[in-house]
């Protein structure tokens, strides 16, 4: 008898972010996905699922969008890959031009596009460019990076150094020092004096004096002379648990940091490509023209690995000169033509197929259907930003965290597979990040599947026992 695909996987492969006491449990049966189309996934048994995770937050217009597939095939029929070290090609040029035009449409800011492979490397490039630019401008005292508490910017060493999520703590001795400041997450805010009205996103019922901004003002005032840059995930801190920011924070933070003479880096790896709604970059929603804009994940529509770091022209000027002034950083697959072709077509679809209108409708549907979660006594917050829904679970209404020894979020999303939904939680936060092609019926089905799974795993009538 031939070994199964799953048994061969368990013999040869190593999956990221996967606890192996679960993976090797003989009762655990992972999905084997053999096909993806639109907002659906199909397993090896022929069962159809909603992709409520957009395949780790990468799929924009839906799986196997015919325009993106065609662009990939046409490019691949001409070229597979060439070095971008001193060479160029039309797919990179077209993509760079379109990206700059889309992020500059409201403010006419001029950017250069530096290519890389994924979100971590886009952030890594931004950090190193900022550092080298300051060195070459003679501002060597500027060596401090600020980040938000709970922020996550990737798994490379530089990206980890400006992150503050607990799961990276084991690597602390590898990292350079940075300083984290209070996150403007109203639900987790220690200063929020609201009673957290049932049925209302914490951002809409907050009672505070913007103490998070006051803390940032104090830290910038104390450290402004040595501040190199601040890095933020605008509007939504993804891996923190979809911590969503109230309107106005990013704009104020940007002004504070720029007034101190430092750079402002926006990590749009998750919240960009329309995920936060209405603009290609979430920071554009508050008219912030950051010094660095990092895109990845949805840049190719979920097809091929590609990332970019957009850098203001005035910073690029610091690198003009000879070999000593050049930015000596890059990757073998930098600006891969096939990936560039996919990314260009992905952006063209945004402009030509009314994607932002579709995202607005999708956001309204998420808002509407997700109200059912407020009926569950263990739901502490239901929040939506653009095409993202987060449901945060609590032990009780005093907002204490769930028992960390029992992964309720994982149990709920595993149960949701029985109702045709593939999703992935972040600890105690249930999440839906649907592809933009999802219809109103699809959104209703995804939300219903997740709620049914929640009530199966944590029955409302017995919630007091948790």
Coordinates of C-alpha atoms in Angstrom, one line a residue, residues 75-282:
X75 CA 5.3 36.7 -19.3
X76 CA 6.6 33.1 -18.7
X77 CA 6.3 32.4 -22.4
X78 CA 8.9 35.2 -22.9
X79 CA 11.1 35.1 -19.9
X80 CA 11.3 33.2 -16.6
X81 CA 13.9 35.2 -14.6
X82 CA 16.8 37.6 -15.1
X83 CA 19.1 39.3 -12.6
X84 CA 18.0 42.8 -11.5
X85 CA 21.6 43.7 -10.6
X86 CA 22.3 46.4 -13.2
X87 CA 19.7 45.0 -15.6
X88 CA 16.1 45.9 -16.0
X89 CA 13.0 44.6 -17.8
X90 CA 9.6 46.1 -18.8
X91 CA 7.5 44.2 -16.2
X92 CA 9.4 45.8 -13.3
X93 CA 9.3 49.3 -14.9
X94 CA 5.6 49.1 -15.5
X95 CA 4.9 47.8 -12.0
X96 CA 7.0 50.4 -10.4
X97 CA 5.4 53.2 -12.3
X98 CA 1.9 52.0 -11.5
X99 CA 2.7 51.6 -7.8
X100 CA 4.1 55.1 -7.5
X101 CA 1.2 56.6 -9.3
X102 CA -1.3 54.8 -7.0
X103 CA 0.3 55.9 -3.8
X104 CA 1.0 59.4 -4.9
X105 CA -2.4 60.3 -6.5
X106 CA -3.4 62.5 -3.5
X107 CA -0.1 64.2 -2.7
X108 CA 2.2 64.1 -5.7
X109 CA 5.0 62.6 -3.5
X110 CA 7.8 61.1 -5.5
X111 CA 9.0 57.6 -4.6
X112 CA 11.6 55.0 -5.7
X113 CA 10.7 51.3 -5.7
X114 CA 13.0 48.8 -4.2
X115 CA 12.0 45.1 -4.9
X116 CA 12.4 42.1 -2.6
X117 CA 10.6 38.8 -1.9
X118 CA 8.2 39.0 1.1
X119 CA 7.0 41.2 3.9
X120 CA 10.0 40.7 6.2
X121 CA 12.5 41.5 3.5
X122 CA 10.5 44.7 2.6
X123 CA 10.8 45.8 6.2
X124 CA 14.4 44.8 6.4
X125 CA 15.2 46.9 3.4
X126 CA 13.4 49.9 4.9
X127 CA 15.3 49.6 8.2
X128 CA 18.7 49.3 6.4
X129 CA 18.0 52.1 4.0
X130 CA 16.9 54.4 6.8
X131 CA 20.0 53.6 8.8
X132 CA 22.4 54.0 5.9
X133 CA 20.8 57.3 4.7
X134 CA 21.2 58.8 8.2
X135 CA 24.8 57.7 8.3
X136 CA 25.5 59.2 4.9
X137 CA 23.7 62.4 5.9
X138 CA 26.0 62.7 8.9
X139 CA 23.3 62.0 11.5
X140 CA 25.0 59.1 13.1
X141 CA 23.4 59.9 16.5
X142 CA 20.1 58.8 15.1
X143 CA 20.1 55.1 16.1
X144 CA 16.7 54.6 17.8
X145 CA 13.7 52.9 16.2
X146 CA 10.2 53.2 17.7
X147 CA 7.4 50.7 17.2
X148 CA 4.0 50.0 18.6
X149 CA 3.4 47.5 21.4
X150 CA 2.0 44.3 20.0
X151 CA 3.5 45.2 16.6
X152 CA 4.7 42.5 14.2
X153 CA 6.9 43.2 11.2
X154 CA 8.3 39.9 10.2
X155 CA 10.8 37.1 11.2
X156 CA 14.1 38.4 9.8
X157 CA 16.4 39.8 12.5
X158 CA 15.9 43.5 11.7
X159 CA 12.1 43.1 11.4
X160 CA 12.0 41.2 14.7
X161 CA 14.0 44.0 16.3
X162 CA 11.2 46.5 15.6
X163 CA 8.5 44.0 16.6
X164 CA 7.1 43.4 20.1
X165 CA 5.0 40.2 19.9
X166 CA 5.7 37.7 22.6
X167 CA 6.4 34.7 20.4
X168 CA 9.6 36.3 19.1
X169 CA 11.1 36.7 22.6
X170 CA 13.3 33.6 22.4
X171 CA 15.4 35.5 19.8
X172 CA 15.9 38.7 21.9
X173 CA 19.7 38.2 22.2
X174 CA 20.0 38.4 18.4
X175 CA 18.2 41.8 18.1
X176 CA 19.2 45.4 18.2
X177 CA 17.5 47.7 20.7
X178 CA 14.3 49.5 19.9
X179 CA 11.6 51.2 22.0
X180 CA 7.9 50.3 21.9
X181 CA 5.2 52.8 22.6
X182 CA 1.5 52.3 23.5
X183 CA -0.7 50.9 20.8
X184 CA -3.8 52.9 19.9
X185 CA -5.9 49.7 20.3
X186 CA -9.0 51.0 22.1
X187 CA -10.1 47.6 23.3
X188 CA -6.7 46.9 24.9
X189 CA -6.1 50.5 26.1
X190 CA -5.3 50.8 29.8
X191 CA -6.6 54.4 29.7
X192 CA -10.0 53.7 28.1
X193 CA -12.6 54.6 30.6
X194 CA -15.6 53.5 28.6
X195 CA -18.0 50.8 29.8
X196 CA -17.6 49.0 26.4
X197 CA -21.1 49.1 25.3
X198 CA -22.5 45.7 24.1
X199 CA -22.9 45.7 20.4
X200 CA -20.4 48.5 19.7
X201 CA -16.8 48.3 18.5
X202 CA -14.5 49.7 21.4
X203 CA -13.2 52.4 19.0
X204 CA -16.7 53.8 18.8
X205 CA -17.4 53.9 22.6
X206 CA -13.9 54.9 23.8
X207 CA -13.6 57.6 26.5
X208 CA -10.0 58.8 26.7
X209 CA -7.8 61.8 26.2
X210 CA -5.6 60.1 23.6
X211 CA -3.1 59.1 26.2
X212 CA -1.4 56.8 23.7
X213 CA -0.5 59.9 21.6
X214 CA 0.6 61.7 24.8
X215 CA 3.0 58.9 25.5
X216 CA 4.3 59.1 22.0
X217 CA 4.8 62.8 22.3
X218 CA 6.7 62.4 25.6
X219 CA 9.0 59.7 24.1
X220 CA 9.7 61.7 21.0
X221 CA 10.4 64.8 23.0
X222 CA 12.9 62.8 25.2
X223 CA 14.6 60.9 22.3
X224 CA 14.0 63.1 19.3
X225 CA 17.7 63.9 18.8
X226 CA 18.5 60.2 18.4
X227 CA 15.3 59.0 16.8
X228 CA 15.9 57.3 13.4
X229 CA 12.4 56.1 12.5
X230 CA 9.1 54.9 13.7
X231 CA 7.5 51.9 12.1
X232 CA 3.7 51.2 12.3
X233 CA 1.1 48.9 10.8
X234 CA -1.4 51.6 9.8
X235 CA -5.1 51.1 10.8
X236 CA -4.7 47.3 11.7
X237 CA -2.0 45.5 13.7
X238 CA -2.5 42.1 12.0
X239 CA -0.5 39.5 13.9
X240 CA -1.3 41.2 17.3
X241 CA -4.9 40.0 16.9
X242 CA -6.3 42.5 14.4
X243 CA -5.9 45.4 16.8
X244 CA -7.6 48.3 15.0
X245 CA -6.8 51.9 15.4
X246 CA -9.2 54.8 15.8
X247 CA -9.3 57.5 13.1
X248 CA -6.6 60.1 13.5
X249 CA -3.8 58.3 15.2
X250 CA -1.6 57.6 12.2
X251 CA -1.8 61.2 11.0
X252 CA -0.8 62.6 14.4
X253 CA 2.0 60.0 14.9
X254 CA 3.4 60.8 11.4
X255 CA 3.5 64.5 12.2
X256 CA 5.2 64.1 15.5
X257 CA 7.9 61.8 14.1
X258 CA 8.5 64.0 11.0
X259 CA 8.7 67.2 13.2
X260 CA 11.5 65.4 15.2
X261 CA 13.5 65.0 12.0
X262 CA 13.0 61.2 11.8
X263 CA 11.6 58.9 9.2
X264 CA 8.1 57.3 9.2
X265 CA 7.8 53.7 7.9
X266 CA 4.4 52.2 7.2
X267 CA 4.2 48.4 7.1
X268 CA 1.4 47.9 4.6
X269 CA 2.2 44.2 4.2
X270 CA -1.2 43.2 5.6
X271 CA -3.3 46.4 5.6
X272 CA -2.3 47.5 2.1
X273 CA -3.6 46.3 -1.2
X274 CA -7.1 47.6 -0.1
X275 CA -7.4 45.3 2.9
X276 CA -8.1 48.2 5.2
X277 CA -10.5 49.6 2.6
X278 CA -10.9 52.6 0.2
X279 CA -7.2 53.0 -0.7
X280 CA -4.3 50.9 -2.0
X281 CA -2.4 51.9 1.2
X282 CA -4.1 52.1 4.5

